[in-house]
JSON list of C-alpha atoms in Angstrom, two decimals:
[
{"chain": "D", "resi": 1, "resn": "MET", "atom": "CA", "xyz": [0.00, 0.00, 0.00]},
{"chain": "D", "resi": 2, "resn": "ARG", "atom": "CA", "xyz": [2.83, 2.41, 0.78]},
{"chain": "D", "resi": 3, "resn": "PHE", "atom": "CA", "xyz": [4.31, 1.92, -2.70]},
{"chain": "D", "resi": 4, "resn": "LEU", "atom": "CA", "xyz": [0.96, 2.79, -4.27]},
{"chain": "D", "resi": 5, "resn": "ILE", "atom": "CA", "xyz": [0.69, 5.90, -2.11]},
{"chain": "D", "resi": 6, "resn": "MET", "atom": "CA", "xyz": [4.20, 6.99, -3.10]},
{"chain": "D", "resi": 7, "resn": "LEU", "atom": "CA", "xyz": [3.71, 6.35, -6.81]},
{"chain": "D", "resi": 8, "resn": "TYR", "atom": "CA", "xyz": [0.26, 7.95, -7.01]},
{"chain": "D", "resi": 9, "resn": "GLY", "atom": "CA", "xyz": [1.46, 10.84, -4.86]},
{"chain": "D", "resi": 10, "resn": "MET", "atom": "CA", "xyz": [4.36, 11.51, -7.22]},
{"chain": "D", "resi": 11, "resn": "LYS", "atom": "CA", "xyz": [2.04, 11.34, -10.23]},
{"chain": "D", "resi": 12, "resn": "ALA", "atom": "CA", "xyz": [-0.48, 13.69, -8.61]},
{"chain": "D", "resi": 13, "resn": "PHE", "atom": "CA", "xyz": [2.32, 16.14, -7.78]},
{"chain": "D", "resi": 14, "resn": "ASP", "atom": "CA", "xyz": [3.56, 15.93, -11.37]},
{"chain": "D", "resi": 15, "resn": "ILE", "atom": "CA", "xyz": [0.14, 16.59, -12.88]},
{"chain": "D", "resi": 16, "resn": "LEU", "atom": "CA", "xyz": [-1.04, 19.26, -10.45]},
{"chain": "D", "resi": 17, "resn": "PHE", "atom": "CA", "xyz": [2.16, 21.16, -9.73]},
{"chain": "D", "resi": 18, "resn": "PHE", "atom": "CA", "xyz": [4.30, 20.82, -12.83]},
{"chain": "D", "resi": 19, "resn": "ASP", "atom": "CA", "xyz": [1.73, 20.46, -15.60]},
{"chain": "D", "resi": 20, "resn": "TYR", "atom": "CA", "xyz": [-0.97, 22.73, -14.24]},
{"chain": "D", "resi": 21, "resn": "PHE", "atom": "CA", "xyz": [0.79, 25.29, -12.05]},
{"chain": "D", "resi": 22, "resn": "ILE", "atom": "CA", "xyz": [4.20, 25.73, -13.70]},
{"chain": "D", "resi": 23, "resn": "LEU", "atom": "CA", "xyz": [3.15, 25.28, -17.32]},
{"chain": "D", "resi": 24, "resn": "MET", "atom": "CA", "xyz": [-0.34, 26.75, -17.32]},
{"chain": "D", "resi": 25, "resn": "LYS", "atom": "CA", "xyz": [-0.58, 29.35, -14.56]},
{"chain": "D", "resi": 26, "resn": "THR", "atom": "CA", "xyz": [2.86, 30.94, -14.15]},
{"chain": "D", "resi": 27, "resn": "GLN", "atom": "CA", "xyz": [3.90, 30.89, -17.83]},
{"chain": "D", "resi": 28, "resn": "PHE", "atom": "CA", "xyz": [7.36, 29.88, -16.58]},
{"chain": "D", "resi": 29, "resn": "PHE", "atom": "CA", "xyz": [8.74, 28.65, -19.90]},
{"chain": "D", "resi": 30, "resn": "GLN", "atom": "CA", "xyz": [7.31, 31.55, -21.90]},
{"chain": "D", "resi": 31, "resn": "HIS", "atom": "CA", "xyz": [9.45, 33.84, -19.77]},
{"chain": "D", "resi": 32, "resn": "PHE", "atom": "CA", "xyz": [12.67, 32.08, -20.81]},
{"chain": "D", "resi": 33, "resn": "PHE", "atom": "CA", "xyz": [11.55, 31.02, -24.30]},
{"chain": "D", "resi": 34, "resn": "PRO", "atom": "CA", "xyz": [9.40, 33.85, -25.70]},
{"chain": "D", "resi": 35, "resn": "GLU", "atom": "CA", "xyz": [8.98, 32.08, -29.05]},
{"chain": "D", "resi": 36, "resn": "THR", "atom": "CA", "xyz": [6.63, 29.60, -27.34]},
{"chain": "D", "resi": 37, "resn": "GLU", "atom": "CA", "xyz": [4.13, 32.35, -26.45]},
{"chain": "D", "resi": 38, "resn": "GLY", "atom": "CA", "xyz": [1.60, 31.48, -29.16]},
{"chain": "D", "resi": 39, "resn": "CYS", "atom": "CA", "xyz": [1.70, 27.71, -28.70]},
{"chain": "D", "resi": 40, "resn": "ALA", "atom": "CA", "xyz": [-1.41, 25.79, -27.74]},
{"chain": "D", "resi": 41, "resn": "GLY", "atom": "CA", "xyz": [-1.76, 25.84, -23.99]},
{"chain": "D", "resi": 42, "resn": "ARG", "atom": "CA", "xyz": [-5.02, 25.52, -22.12]},
{"chain": "D", "resi": 43, "resn": "LYS", "atom": "CA", "xyz": [-6.85, 24.16, -25.18]},
{"chain": "D", "resi": 44, "resn": "LYS", "atom": "CA", "xyz": [-4.52, 21.14, -25.32]},
{"chain": "D", "resi": 45, "resn": "PHE", "atom": "CA", "xyz": [-4.08, 20.55, -21.56]},
{"chain": "D", "resi": 46, "resn": "GLY", "atom": "CA", "xyz": [-5.69, 17.09, -21.66]},
{"chain": "D", "resi": 47, "resn": "TYR", "atom": "CA", "xyz": [-3.92, 15.87, -24.79]},
{"chain": "D", "resi": 48, "resn": "ASN", "atom": "CA", "xyz": [-1.98, 13.18, -22.96]},
{"chain": "D", "resi": 49, "resn": "ARG", "atom": "CA", "xyz": [-4.86, 11.92, -20.83]},
{"chain": "D", "resi": 50, "resn": "THR", "atom": "CA", "xyz": [-4.68, 8.37, -22.23]},
{"chain": "D", "resi": 51, "resn": "GLU", "atom": "CA", "xyz": [-0.93, 8.18, -21.60]},
{"chain": "D", "resi": 52, "resn": "GLN", "atom": "CA", "xyz": [-1.42, 9.32, -18.00]},
{"chain": "D", "resi": 53, "resn": "ILE", "atom": "CA", "xyz": [-4.18, 6.73, -17.48]},
{"chain": "D", "resi": 54, "resn": "LYS", "atom": "CA", "xyz": [-1.93, 3.99, -18.87]},
{"chain": "D", "resi": 55, "resn": "LYS", "atom": "CA", "xyz": [0.82, 5.00, -16.43]},
{"chain": "D", "resi": 56, "resn": "LEU", "atom": "CA", "xyz": [-1.61, 5.02, -13.51]},
{"chain": "D", "resi": 57, "resn": "ILE", "atom": "CA", "xyz": [-2.79, 1.51, -14.38]},
{"chain": "D", "resi": 58, "resn": "MET", "atom": "CA", "xyz": [0.78, 0.21, -14.77]},
{"chain": "D", "resi": 59, "resn": "MET", "atom": "CA", "xyz": [1.66, 1.53, -11.32]},
{"chain": "D", "resi": 60, "resn": "LEU", "atom": "CA", "xyz": [-0.49, -1.18, -9.70]},
{"chain": "D", "resi": 61, "resn": "PRO", "atom": "CA", "xyz": [1.67, -4.15, -10.78]},
{"chain": "D", "resi": 62, "resn": "CYS", "atom": "CA", "xyz": [4.86, -2.14, -10.30]},
{"chain": "D", "resi": 63, "resn": "ALA", "atom": "CA", "xyz": [3.92, -1.38, -6.70]},
{"chain": "D", "resi": 64, "resn": "ALA", "atom": "CA", "xyz": [3.03, -5.03, -6.13]},
{"chain": "D", "resi": 65, "resn": "VAL", "atom": "CA", "xyz": [6.39, -6.19, -7.49]},
{"chain": "D", "resi": 66, "resn": "ASN", "atom": "CA", "xyz": [8.24, -3.64, -5.34]},
{"chain": "D", "resi": 67, "resn": "ALA", "atom": "CA", "xyz": [6.34, -4.77, -2.25]},
{"chain": "D", "resi": 68, "resn": "LEU", "atom": "CA", "xyz": [7.06, -8.42, -3.05]},
{"chain": "D", "resi": 69, "resn": "ILE", "atom": "CA", "xyz": [10.78, -7.74, -3.46]},
{"chain": "D", "resi": 70, "resn": "CYS", "atom": "CA", "xyz": [10.96, -5.80, -0.19]},
{"chain": "D", "resi": 71, "resn": "TRP", "atom": "CA", "xyz": [8.98, -8.53, 1.61]},
{"chain": "D", "resi": 72, "resn": "TRP", "atom": "CA", "xyz": [11.27, -11.23, 0.24]},
{"chain": "D", "resi": 73, "resn": "ILE", "atom": "CA", "xyz": [14.43, -9.35, 1.26]},
{"chain": "D", "resi": 74, "resn": "ALA", "atom": "CA", "xyz": [13.12, -8.60, 4.78]},
{"chain": "D", "resi": 75, "resn": "ARG", "atom": "CA", "xyz": [12.09, -12.21, 5.40]}
]
């Protein structure tokens, strides 16, 4: 369970902080790269939704394998 919490917590931080806050709200990269000012932003925010869902689903077996390895080592 702790591996799932860590993995989903990192993914939530990535989506909420990096993708939404840094890229969408603060215009961080447009400050350093002004040529990206007219690029699609808010309109294309969900373009990688299927990729994110695939990663979230794959985290379940990865967390289970990590837990199994740690259990086997600690035995």
